[in-house]
PDB file of C-alpha atoms in Angstrom:
ATOM      1  CA  MET A   1      11.863  -6.411 -10.795  1.00 39.00           C
ATOM      2  CA  THR A   2      14.405  -3.747  -9.934  1.00 37.00           C
ATOM      3  CA  ASN A   3      17.846  -2.844 -11.123  1.00 39.00           C
ATOM      4  CA  ASP A   4      20.828  -1.684  -9.075  1.00 41.00           C
ATOM      5  CA  ASN A   5      20.563   1.902 -10.348  1.00 40.00           C
ATOM      6  CA  GLN A   6      17.131   2.521  -8.843  1.00 41.00           C
ATOM      7  CA  GLN A   7      17.036   4.299  -5.514  1.00 46.00           C
ATOM      8  CA  HIS A   8      14.451   3.099  -3.059  1.00 45.00           C
ATOM      9  CA  THR A   9      13.204   5.470  -0.441  1.00 57.00           C
ATOM     10  CA  ILE A  10      11.802   3.960   2.703  1.00 66.00           C
ATOM     11  CA  ALA A  11       9.433   6.168   4.666  1.00 85.00           C
ATOM     12  CA  GLN A  12      10.464   6.751   8.253  1.00 94.00           C
ATOM     13  CA  ARG A  13       7.841   7.523  10.868  1.00 97.00           C
ATOM     14  CA  TRP A  14       7.933   8.791  14.431  1.00 97.00           C
ATOM     15  CA  ALA A  15       5.162  10.023  16.733  1.00 97.00           C
ATOM     16  CA  MET A  16       4.793  10.907  20.380  1.00 97.00           C
ATOM     17  CA  GLN A  17       2.245  12.582  22.634  1.00 97.00           C
ATOM     18  CA  PHE A  18       3.238  15.285  25.102  1.00 97.00           C
ATOM     19  CA  THR A  19       1.709  17.006  28.093  1.00 94.00           C
ATOM     20  CA  SER A  20       0.476  20.408  27.012  1.00 93.00           C
ATOM     21  CA  THR A  21       3.051  22.487  28.908  1.00 93.00           C
ATOM     22  CA  PRO A  22       5.762  24.884  27.691  1.00 91.00           C
ATOM     23  CA  ARG A  23       8.421  22.623  29.255  1.00 93.00           C
ATOM     24  CA  CYS A  24       7.498  19.831  26.837  1.00 95.00           C
ATOM     25  CA  VAL A  25       8.392  21.977  23.810  1.00 96.00           C
ATOM     26  CA  ARG A  26      12.063  21.610  24.801  1.00 97.00           C
ATOM     27  CA  LEU A  27      11.550  17.829  24.901  1.00 97.00           C
ATOM     28  CA  VAL A  28       9.970  17.938  21.427  1.00 98.00           C
ATOM     29  CA  ARG A  29      13.040  19.760  20.068  1.00 97.00           C
ATOM     30  CA  SER A  30      15.418  17.249  21.613  1.00 98.00           C
ATOM     31  CA  LEU A  31      13.543  14.157  20.434  1.00 98.00           C
ATOM     32  CA  VAL A  32      12.999  15.471  16.903  1.00 98.00           C
ATOM     33  CA  ASP A  33      16.712  16.316  16.684  1.00 98.00           C
ATOM     34  CA  LYS A  34      17.714  12.806  17.787  1.00 98.00           C
ATOM     35  CA  THR A  35      15.179  11.174  15.465  1.00 97.00           C
ATOM     36  CA  LEU A  36      16.284  13.047  12.338  1.00 96.00           C
ATOM     37  CA  LEU A  37      19.937  12.456  13.204  1.00 95.00           C
ATOM     38  CA  SER A  38      19.258   8.714  13.463  1.00 95.00           C
ATOM     39  CA  TRP A  39      17.535   8.867  10.058  1.00 93.00           C
ATOM     40  CA  GLY A  40      20.757  10.238   8.570  1.00 92.00           C
ATOM     41  CA  TYR A  41      19.840  13.846   7.784  1.00 93.00           C
ATOM     42  CA  GLY A  42      22.396  16.670   7.976  1.00 94.00           C
ATOM     43  CA  ARG A  43      22.654  19.337  10.659  1.00 96.00           C
ATOM     44  CA  GLU A  44      21.154  22.214   8.606  1.00 96.00           C
ATOM     45  CA  ASP A  45      18.115  20.144   7.660  1.00 96.00           C
ATOM     46  CA  ILE A  46      17.699  18.932  11.232  1.00 96.00           C
ATOM     47  CA  ASP A  47      17.944  22.444  12.658  1.00 97.00           C
ATOM     48  CA  ARG A  48      15.360  23.772  10.188  1.00 96.00           C
ATOM     49  CA  THR A  49      12.934  20.921  10.930  1.00 97.00           C
ATOM     50  CA  VAL A  50      13.439  21.232  14.692  1.00 97.00           C
ATOM     51  CA  LEU A  51      12.603  24.939  14.447  1.00 97.00           C
ATOM     52  CA  VAL A  52       9.400  24.165  12.522  1.00 97.00           C
ATOM     53  CA  CYS A  53       8.420  21.536  15.119  1.00 97.00           C
ATOM     54  CA  SER A  54       9.216  23.913  17.955  1.00 96.00           C
ATOM     55  CA  GLU A  55       7.033  26.694  16.550  1.00 95.00           C
ATOM     56  CA  LEU A  56       4.100  24.357  15.875  1.00 96.00           C
ATOM     57  CA  ALA A  57       4.423  22.696  19.300  1.00 96.00           C
ATOM     58  CA  THR A  58       4.580  26.110  20.993  1.00 94.00           C
ATOM     59  CA  ASN A  59       1.375  27.100  19.216  1.00 92.00           C
ATOM     60  CA  ALA A  60      -0.275  23.830  20.282  1.00 93.00           C
ATOM     61  CA  VAL A  61       0.599  24.546  23.916  1.00 93.00           C
ATOM     62  CA  ARG A  62      -0.243  28.241  23.804  1.00 89.00           C
ATOM     63  CA  HIS A  63      -3.370  28.223  21.631  1.00 84.00           C
ATOM     64  CA  GLY A  64      -4.500  24.586  21.479  1.00 82.00           C
ATOM     65  CA  HIS A  65      -4.352  23.621  25.138  1.00 81.00           C
ATOM     66  CA  ARG A  66      -7.385  21.837  26.466  1.00 85.00           C
ATOM     67  CA  ARG A  67      -7.317  20.615  30.038  1.00 87.00           C
ATOM     68  CA  GLY A  68      -6.717  16.879  30.332  1.00 86.00           C
ATOM     69  CA  HIS A  69      -5.570  16.496  26.722  1.00 91.00           C
ATOM     70  CA  ARG A  70      -2.122  16.077  25.245  1.00 94.00           C
ATOM     71  CA  PHE A  71      -0.718  17.303  21.978  1.00 95.00           C
ATOM     72  CA  GLU A  72       0.954  14.993  19.471  1.00 97.00           C
ATOM     73  CA  VAL A  73       3.931  15.470  17.166  1.00 98.00           C
ATOM     74  CA  ARG A  74       4.421  13.222  14.132  1.00 98.00           C
ATOM     75  CA  LEU A  75       7.259  13.093  11.631  1.00 98.00           C
ATOM     76  CA  SER A  76       7.122  11.286   8.303  1.00 97.00           C
ATOM     77  CA  GLY A  77      10.424  11.369   6.472  1.00 93.00           C
ATOM     78  CA  GLU A  78      10.633  10.127   2.950  1.00 85.00           C
ATOM     79  CA  GLY A  79      13.694  10.949   0.922  1.00 81.00           C
ATOM     80  CA  ALA A  80      13.928  14.667   0.375  1.00 91.00           C
ATOM     81  CA  THR A  81      10.962  15.779   2.514  1.00 94.00           C
ATOM     82  CA  CYS A  82       9.779  15.544   6.074  1.00 96.00           C
ATOM     83  CA  LEU A  83       6.132  16.020   6.945  1.00 97.00           C
ATOM     84  CA  VAL A  84       5.756  17.579  10.405  1.00 98.00           C
ATOM     85  CA  GLU A  85       2.309  17.270  11.979  1.00 97.00           C
ATOM     86  CA  VAL A  86       1.296  18.700  15.337  1.00 96.00           C
ATOM     87  CA  SER A  87      -2.167  17.910  16.672  1.00 95.00           C
ATOM     88  CA  ASP A  88      -3.962  19.445  19.636  1.00 93.00           C
ATOM     89  CA  ALA A  89      -7.414  19.201  21.192  1.00 91.00           C
ATOM     90  CA  ARG A  90      -8.730  22.647  20.236  1.00 82.00           C
ATOM     91  CA  SER A  91     -10.763  22.641  17.039  1.00 71.00           C
ATOM     92  CA  ARG A  92     -12.082  26.207  17.104  1.00 67.00           C
ATOM     93  CA  ARG A  93      -8.716  27.941  16.994  1.00 63.00           C
ATOM     94  CA  PHE A  94      -7.316  27.414  13.539  1.00 62.00           C
ATOM     95  CA  PRO A  95      -3.903  28.960  12.927  1.00 62.00           C
ATOM     96  CA  ARG A  96      -3.438  32.119  10.962  1.00 60.00           C
ATOM     97  CA  VAL A  97      -0.351  34.063   9.990  1.00 57.00           C
ATOM     98  CA  MET A  98      -0.388  37.369  11.849  1.00 55.00           C
ATOM     99  CA  GLU A  99       0.769  40.784  10.738  1.00 64.00           C
ATOM    100  CA  THR A 100       3.483  41.942  13.134  1.00 53.00           C
ATOM    101  CA  SER A 101       5.550  45.044  13.673  1.00 55.00           C
ATOM    102  CA  ASP A 102       9.172  45.323  14.735  1.00 56.00           C
ATOM    103  CA  GLU A 103       8.050  45.985  18.307  1.00 60.00           C
ATOM    104  CA  ASP A 104       5.890  42.848  18.632  1.00 47.00           C
ATOM    105  CA  GLU A 105       7.393  40.168  20.863  1.00 53.00           C
ATOM    106  CA  HIS A 106       5.103  37.363  19.666  1.00 52.00           C
ATOM    107  CA  GLY A 107       3.164  36.361  16.581  1.00 53.00           C
ATOM    108  CA  ARG A 108       5.898  35.423  14.104  1.00 60.00           C
ATOM    109  CA  GLY A 109       5.846  31.643  14.534  1.00 71.00           C
ATOM    110  CA  LEU A 110       3.714  30.800  11.523  1.00 82.00           C
ATOM    111  CA  GLN A 111       5.565  33.368   9.410  1.00 83.00           C
ATOM    112  CA  LEU A 112       8.745  31.504  10.253  1.00 85.00           C
ATOM    113  CA  VAL A 113       7.186  28.105   9.509  1.00 92.00           C
ATOM    114  CA  SER A 114       5.889  29.435   6.194  1.00 90.00           C
ATOM    115  CA  ALA A 115       9.362  30.680   5.262  1.00 91.00           C
ATOM    116  CA  LEU A 116      11.060  27.371   6.183  1.00 93.00           C
ATOM    117  CA  ALA A 117       8.525  24.920   4.743  1.00 95.00           C
ATOM    118  CA  LYS A 118       7.660  24.033   1.153  1.00 95.00           C
ATOM    119  CA  GLU A 119       3.997  24.067   2.129  1.00 95.00           C
ATOM    120  CA  MET A 120       1.850  24.158   5.226  1.00 94.00           C
ATOM    121  CA  GLY A 121      -1.763  23.854   6.254  1.00 93.00           C
ATOM    122  CA  HIS A 122      -4.236  22.526   8.803  1.00 91.00           C
ATOM    123  CA  ARG A 123      -7.152  20.140   9.020  1.00 93.00           C
ATOM    124  CA  ALA A 124      -9.758  19.001  11.511  1.00 91.00           C
ATOM    125  CA  ARG A 125      -8.814  16.015  13.636  1.00 89.00           C
ATOM    126  CA  ASN A 126     -11.224  13.305  14.757  1.00 85.00           C
ATOM    127  CA  PRO A 127     -12.680  12.977  17.279  1.00 84.00           C
ATOM    128  CA  ILE A 128     -11.556  16.412  18.512  1.00 88.00           C
ATOM    129  CA  GLY A 129      -9.048  19.062  17.678  1.00 91.00           C
ATOM    130  CA  LYS A 130      -6.947  20.004  14.708  1.00 94.00           C
ATOM    131  CA  THR A 131      -3.677  19.108  13.045  1.00 95.00           C
ATOM    132  CA  VAL A 132      -1.294  21.762  11.753  1.00 95.00           C
ATOM    133  CA  TRP A 133       1.255  20.456   9.272  1.00 96.00           C
ATOM    134  CA  ALA A 134       4.297  21.611   7.345  1.00 97.00           C
ATOM    135  CA  ARG A 135       6.314  19.828   4.666  1.00 97.00           C
ATOM    136  CA  VAL A 136      10.020  20.640   4.936  1.00 97.00           C
ATOM    137  CA  ALA A 137      12.430  20.057   2.039  1.00 95.00           C
ATOM    138  CA  LEU A 138      15.533  18.122   3.080  1.00 92.00           C
ATOM    139  CA  ALA A 139      18.559  16.711   1.349  1.00 86.00           C
ATOM    140  CA  THR A 140      18.255  12.950   1.287  1.00 70.00           C
ATOM    141  CA  PRO A 141      20.604  11.155   3.668  1.00 67.00           C
ATOM    142  CA  GLU A 142      22.586   9.842   0.686  1.00 60.00           C
ATOM    143  CA  GLU A 143      23.116  13.387  -0.637  1.00 57.00           C
ATOM    144  CA  GLU A 144      24.350  14.476   2.791  1.00 56.00           C
ATOM    145  CA  THR A 145      27.081  11.844   2.860  1.00 54.00           C
ATOM    146  CA  ARG A 146      28.320  12.796  -0.624  1.00 52.00           C
ATOM    147  CA  ALA A 147      28.448  16.538   0.129  1.00 55.00           C
TER     148      ALA A 147
END
């Protein structure tokens, strides 16, 4: 039994596999943007989540590429959080946040993800590979419409 004052949050899910090329990272950004917009999230939340997806997808292409295998991006949105998961076929290269200097042109992706996400981590993926994930805090779609 429920009453009218209770808010029900329905989990939204989206997943897609991509060819492991740098060009597909742009496609990831576009599709994630459209998906979160259709779920009713606001522009700031969408931009932050797209950036997290972009960094994780770039790492999957750059460090997780395995010939003949794709990488996968999954979103699970439930109320005020979105779980971003990016899986690739390389299990030996687990991500690590790197120390960088002002002169370094690369190596800040996971620092950025760490700063934008509530939490992040990685796990082995069966039968091969790994999944890197980040949980991003979002305003619920209802909060966005009231703001």
